[in-house]
Coordinates of C-alpha atoms and ligand atoms in Angstrom, one line a residue:
M50 CA 0.0 0.0 0.0
R51 CA 1.2 3.5 -0.8
K52 CA 2.9 5.2 2.2
I53 CA 2.3 8.8 3.1
V54 CA 4.7 11.4 4.5
G55 CA 4.3 15.1 4.5
L56 CA 4.7 18.5 6.1
F57 CA 2.8 20.3 8.9
G58 CA 3.1 24.1 8.6
Y59 CA 1.0 27.2 8.5
P60 CA 1.3 28.3 5.7
V61 CA 2.7 25.5 3.6
A62 CA 1.7 26.4 0.0
H63 CA 5.1 27.9 -0.7
S64 CA 7.1 24.8 0.3
I65 CA 9.2 23.1 -2.3
S66 CA 9.7 20.0 0.0
P67 CA 6.9 18.0 -1.7
V68 CA 8.7 18.5 -5.1
F69 CA 12.1 17.2 -4.1
H70 CA 10.9 14.4 -1.8
N71 CA 8.5 13.1 -4.5
A72 CA 11.3 13.3 -7.0
A73 CA 13.5 11.2 -4.7
F74 CA 10.7 8.6 -4.2
K75 CA 10.3 8.3 -7.9
K76 CA 14.0 8.0 -8.5
L77 CA 14.2 5.1 -6.0
N78 CA 10.9 3.6 -7.1
L79 CA 9.5 3.8 -3.6
D80 CA 5.7 3.7 -3.2
F81 CA 5.7 6.9 -1.1
T82 CA 3.9 10.3 -1.5
Y83 CA 4.8 13.5 0.2
L84 CA 1.9 15.9 0.9
P85 CA 1.8 19.4 2.4
F86 CA -0.7 19.8 5.2
S87 CA -1.8 23.3 6.2
V88 CA -2.4 22.9 10.0
R89 CA -3.7 25.9 12.0
P90 CA -2.1 26.2 15.4
K91 CA -5.3 25.4 17.2
D92 CA -5.5 22.1 15.3
L93 CA -2.0 20.9 15.9
K94 CA -2.8 18.4 18.6
K95 CA -5.6 16.7 16.6
A96 CA -3.4 16.8 13.4
T97 CA -0.6 15.1 15.2
E98 CA -2.9 12.4 16.6
G99 CA -4.0 11.9 13.0
I100 CA -0.5 10.8 12.0
K101 CA -1.1 7.7 14.2
A102 CA -4.8 7.3 13.3
L103 CA -4.1 7.4 9.6
N104 CA -0.9 5.3 9.8
I105 CA 1.2 8.1 8.2
V106 CA 4.9 7.1 8.1
G107 CA 6.4 10.5 9.0
M108 CA 6.0 14.2 8.9
N109 CA 8.2 17.3 8.5
V110 CA 7.3 20.2 10.7
T111 CA 7.9 23.8 10.0
I112 CA 6.9 27.3 11.2
P113 CA 4.9 27.8 13.5
H114 CA 4.8 24.2 14.9
K115 CA 8.5 23.2 15.5
T116 CA 8.4 23.7 19.3
E117 CA 4.6 23.6 19.9
I118 CA 4.4 20.0 18.6
L119 CA 6.8 18.7 21.3
P120 CA 4.2 17.8 24.0
Y121 CA 2.3 15.6 21.5
L122 CA 5.3 13.3 20.6
D123 CA 6.1 10.0 22.4
K124 CA 9.8 10.4 22.3
V125 CA 12.4 12.8 21.0
S126 CA 16.1 12.5 19.9
P127 CA 18.9 14.0 22.0
E128 CA 19.3 16.7 19.4
V129 CA 15.7 17.8 19.8
K130 CA 16.1 17.9 23.6
E131 CA 19.1 20.2 23.1
I132 CA 17.8 22.4 20.3
G133 CA 14.3 22.5 21.7
A134 CA 12.6 22.1 18.2
V135 CA 11.5 19.2 15.9
N136 CA 11.5 19.3 12.1
T137 CA 10.9 15.5 11.5
I138 CA 8.6 13.0 13.0
F139 CA 8.8 9.2 12.4
N140 CA 5.8 7.0 13.2
K141 CA 7.7 4.0 14.6
N142 CA 5.3 1.2 15.3
G143 CA 2.6 3.6 16.4
K144 CA 4.9 5.8 18.5
L145 CA 5.8 9.3 17.3
V146 CA 9.5 10.0 17.5
G147 CA 10.8 13.6 16.9
Y148 CA 14.1 14.4 15.2
N149 CA 15.8 17.6 14.1
T150 CA 17.6 17.3 10.8
D151 CA 18.2 21.1 10.3
A152 CA 21.5 20.9 12.2
I153 CA 22.6 17.9 10.1
G154 CA 21.6 19.7 6.9
F155 CA 23.5 22.8 7.9
L156 CA 26.7 20.9 8.8
S157 CA 26.7 18.8 5.6
S158 CA 26.3 22.0 3.5
L159 CA 29.1 23.6 5.5
R160 CA 31.3 20.6 4.9
E161 CA 30.4 19.8 1.3
D162 CA 29.9 23.2 -0.2
L163 CA 32.3 25.4 1.8
K164 CA 34.8 22.7 3.0
F165 CA 34.5 24.4 6.4
N166 CA 35.1 22.7 9.8
P167 CA 33.8 24.8 12.7
E168 CA 36.3 23.4 15.2
G169 CA 38.3 26.2 16.8
K170 CA 36.7 28.8 14.5
S171 CA 35.2 32.2 15.2
I172 CA 31.6 32.7 13.9
F173 CA 29.7 35.9 13.2
L174 CA 26.0 34.9 13.4
L175 CA 23.1 37.2 12.4
G176 CA 19.7 36.1 13.8
A177 CA 18.3 34.3 16.9
G178 CA 15.1 32.7 15.5
G179 CA 14.4 29.1 14.9
V180 CA 17.1 28.3 12.4
A181 CA 19.7 30.1 14.5
Y182 CA 19.0 27.5 17.2
A183 CA 19.8 24.6 14.9
V184 CA 22.9 26.4 13.5
T185 CA 24.2 27.3 17.0
Y186 CA 23.7 23.7 18.2
A187 CA 25.6 22.4 15.2
L188 CA 28.5 24.8 15.7
I189 CA 28.8 24.0 19.4
K190 CA 28.7 20.2 18.7
K191 CA 31.5 20.8 16.2
K192 CA 33.6 22.7 18.8
A193 CA 33.4 26.2 17.4
R194 CA 35.6 28.5 19.6
K195 CA 33.5 31.6 19.6
I196 CA 30.1 32.7 18.4
T197 CA 29.3 36.4 18.1
I198 CA 25.5 36.8 17.9
I199 CA 23.6 39.8 16.6
N200 CA 19.9 40.1 16.5
K201 CA 17.6 43.1 16.4
P202 CA 15.7 42.5 19.7
H203 CA 18.4 41.8 22.3
Q204 CA 16.2 39.5 24.3
M205 CA 16.0 36.9 21.5
A206 CA 19.8 36.7 21.3
E207 CA 20.1 36.6 25.1
S208 CA 17.5 33.7 25.3
L209 CA 19.5 31.8 22.7
I210 CA 22.8 32.2 24.6
K211 CA 21.1 31.2 27.8
H212 CA 19.6 28.2 26.1
F213 CA 23.0 26.9 24.9
K214 CA 25.3 28.1 27.6
K215 CA 25.1 24.9 29.6
I216 CA 26.1 22.7 26.7
A217 CA 28.6 25.1 25.1
K218 CA 31.7 23.7 26.9
G219 CA 34.7 25.3 25.1
C220 CA 32.6 27.7 23.0
T221 CA 32.2 31.3 24.1
F222 CA 29.4 33.6 23.2
K223 CA 29.5 37.3 22.5
L224 CA 26.4 39.4 22.3
V225 CA 26.6 42.4 20.0
D226 CA 24.1 45.1 19.5
F227 CA 22.3 45.1 16.1
S228 CA 23.6 48.6 15.5
Q229 CA 27.1 47.2 15.7
R230 CA 26.7 44.6 12.9
N231 CA 28.9 46.5 10.5
N232 CA 31.8 46.8 13.0
Q233 CA 34.9 46.1 10.9
K234 CA 37.0 44.8 13.7
L235 CA 34.3 42.2 14.7
I236 CA 33.8 41.0 11.2
S237 CA 37.5 40.8 10.4
Q238 CA 38.0 38.5 13.5
A239 CA 35.5 36.0 12.1
D240 CA 36.2 33.0 9.9
I241 CA 32.7 32.7 8.7
L242 CA 29.7 35.0 8.6
I243 CA 26.3 33.3 8.8
N244 CA 23.0 35.0 8.0
A245 CA 20.3 33.0 9.9
T246 CA 17.7 35.8 9.6
S247 CA 15.0 35.8 7.0
V248 CA 16.4 39.0 5.5
G249 CA 17.0 38.2 1.8
M250 CA 13.8 36.3 1.3
N251 CA 12.2 39.3 -0.3
P252 CA 13.9 40.4 -3.6
K253 CA 14.1 44.0 -2.3
D254 CA 15.9 43.0 1.0
P255 CA 19.3 44.7 1.3
S256 CA 22.3 42.9 2.8
L257 CA 22.5 43.4 6.5
I258 CA 26.3 43.7 6.1
K259 CA 28.0 46.4 4.1
K260 CA 29.7 44.9 1.1
E261 CA 33.0 46.7 1.7
L262 CA 33.4 44.7 5.0
L263 CA 33.3 41.4 3.2
S264 CA 37.1 40.7 3.0
R265 CA 38.9 37.9 1.2
N266 CA 39.2 35.2 3.7
L267 CA 35.7 35.4 5.1
L268 CA 33.3 32.6 4.2
I269 CA 29.6 33.4 3.8
F270 CA 26.7 31.1 4.6
D271 CA 23.1 32.4 4.1
V272 CA 20.3 30.2 5.3
V273 CA 17.8 31.9 2.9
Y274 CA 17.1 29.5 0.1
N275 CA 14.4 30.9 -2.2
R276 CA 16.8 33.3 -4.0
E277 CA 20.4 34.5 -4.3
T278 CA 20.4 37.2 -1.6
A279 CA 22.1 40.6 -1.8
L280 CA 24.6 39.3 0.8
I281 CA 25.6 36.3 -1.4
K282 CA 25.7 38.4 -4.5
A283 CA 28.0 41.0 -2.9
A284 CA 30.2 38.3 -1.4
K285 CA 30.6 36.6 -4.8
K286 CA 31.3 39.9 -6.5
R287 CA 34.2 40.4 -4.1
G288 CA 35.6 37.0 -4.8
L289 CA 34.5 35.3 -1.5
E290 CA 33.3 31.8 -1.2
A291 CA 29.6 32.1 -0.4
I292 CA 26.7 29.6 -0.3
G293 CA 22.9 30.1 0.1
G294 CA 20.5 27.8 2.1
L295 CA 19.2 25.6 -0.7
N296 CA 21.7 22.8 -0.2
M297 CA 21.1 22.9 3.6
L298 CA 17.3 22.6 2.9
V299 CA 17.9 19.6 0.5
R300 CA 20.3 17.9 3.0
Q301 CA 17.9 18.3 5.9
G302 CA 15.2 16.8 3.7
A303 CA 17.6 14.0 2.7
A304 CA 18.2 13.2 6.4
S305 CA 14.4 13.0 7.0
F306 CA 14.0 10.8 3.9
E307 CA 16.6 8.4 5.3
I308 CA 14.8 8.2 8.7
W309 CA 11.5 7.4 6.9
T310 CA 12.6 5.0 4.3
G311 CA 15.9 3.5 5.6
K312 CA 17.4 4.1 2.2
K313 CA 20.2 6.4 1.1
A314 CA 18.7 9.6 -0.3
P315 CA 19.4 10.5 -3.9
I316 CA 20.8 13.9 -3.1
E317 CA 21.6 15.0 -6.7
T318 CA 18.0 14.2 -7.8
M319 CA 16.6 16.1 -4.8
K320 CA 18.8 19.1 -5.5
E321 CA 17.9 19.3 -9.1
A322 CA 14.2 19.1 -8.4
A323 CA 14.5 21.8 -5.7
E324 CA 16.4 24.1 -8.1
N325 CA 13.8 23.5 -10.8
A326 CA 11.0 24.2 -8.4
L327 CA 12.5 27.5 -7.4
A328 CA 13.2 28.5 -11.0
N329 CA 9.6 27.9 -11.9
K330 CA 8.1 29.9 -9.0
Ligands
NAP556 N1 18.1 26.5 4.5 C1 17.3 25.9 5.3 O1 17.3 24.6 5.4 C2 16.3 26.6 6.1 C3 15.5 25.9 7.0 C4 14.5 26.7 7.7 C5 14.4 28.0 7.4 N2 15.2 28.6 6.6 C6 15.1 30.1 6.3 O2 15.8 30.7 7.4 C7 15.2 32.0 7.6 C8 14.9 32.2 9.1 O3 13.9 31.2 9.5 P1 13.5 31.0 11.0 O4 12.7 29.7 11.0 O5 14.7 31.1 11.9 O6 12.5 32.2 11.2 P2 12.2 33.0 12.6 O7 12.2 32.0 13.7 O8 11.0 33.8 12.3 O9 13.5 34.0 12.8 C9 13.7 35.0 11.9 C10 15.0 35.7 12.2 O10 15.2 36.8 11.3 C11 15.3 38.0 12.0 N3 14.8 39.1 11.1 C12 13.6 39.1 10.5 N4 13.4 40.3 9.8 C13 14.6 41.0 10.1 C14 15.0 42.3 9.7 N5 14.3 43.1 8.9 N6 16.2 42.8 10.2 C15 16.9 42.0 11.0 N7 16.6 40.7 11.4 C16 15.4 40.3 11.0 C17 14.5 37.8 13.2 O11 14.8 38.7 14.2 P3 13.7 39.8 14.7 O12 13.4 39.4 16.0 O13 14.4 41.1 14.5 O14 12.6 39.7 13.7 C18 15.0 36.4 13.6 O15 16.2 36.4 14.1 C19 14.0 32.1 6.7 O16 14.4 32.8 5.5 C20 13.7 30.6 6.3 O17 13.2 30.5 5.1 C21 16.2 28.0 5.9

């Protein structure tokens, strides 16, 4: 019988996950279908119970449900406990197990696309929302030395630092005011600059960082995946190595795919389908 997986979000219509997951199922000849489910926050509990009732194999979870869904799961992975958010559910013999593959996706893109190992490195991180939590967790686990965090409302960055301080071990945090984001000295001390804000999703969004501060040895990672952002364009123009969030998205999807199917994900097929889906939007 055909197996169902999908995505809980609100809204979900914009998501390209169905396209690249279904392309992967087709490539491997698996009798699976991936469906988007628009779940209003007030219906989240019922919808999650529905995964069991309908014998759905698994679910991705996106905004605004990544944290709110936690009480409705039977078990969560160690990553979920430390990040505090779920993006993948697996219905394992009637028990719902929560995972977080965003951190895995981020790390594989860092490794594969930028050849960057965070160990001992200094990171300049913009943003303190959902993705910033997965990114910070991944950087701590890979023994980054220092993370400088900048977010518009101070409290969000403070909460993020408070959340991770107990597991940070050798990694130190520095909180910098948003008005100081173009501080040349701070940027020049970093090995990589990561944009984990949603700035860049809109075609008119400017780069949060002035282009003249993007100097030769700095790597750039932008989690925004729906277009080449002004930050990425400026970095490339100045000859820097820079990567957007599409490969991170595909790789987090590939990790979910492997949890659900037990098969190695066809990454190139997924990537191609994701690129085509964005080009046709
Ligand atoms: N590549 C991937 O795999 C992947 C996965 C998930 C999400 N994403 C992308 O990552 C981005 C962030 O998602 P999220 O889930 O972290 O969202 P979120 O929880 O809503 O956080 C958004 C972040 O962006 C900041 N921000 C928004 N507008 C800003 C502005 N005008 N100036 C400065 N900061 C601003 C927010 O700070 P404020 O408090 O100032 O608003 C916050 O830090 C989105 O573009 C999303 O599509 C990528």
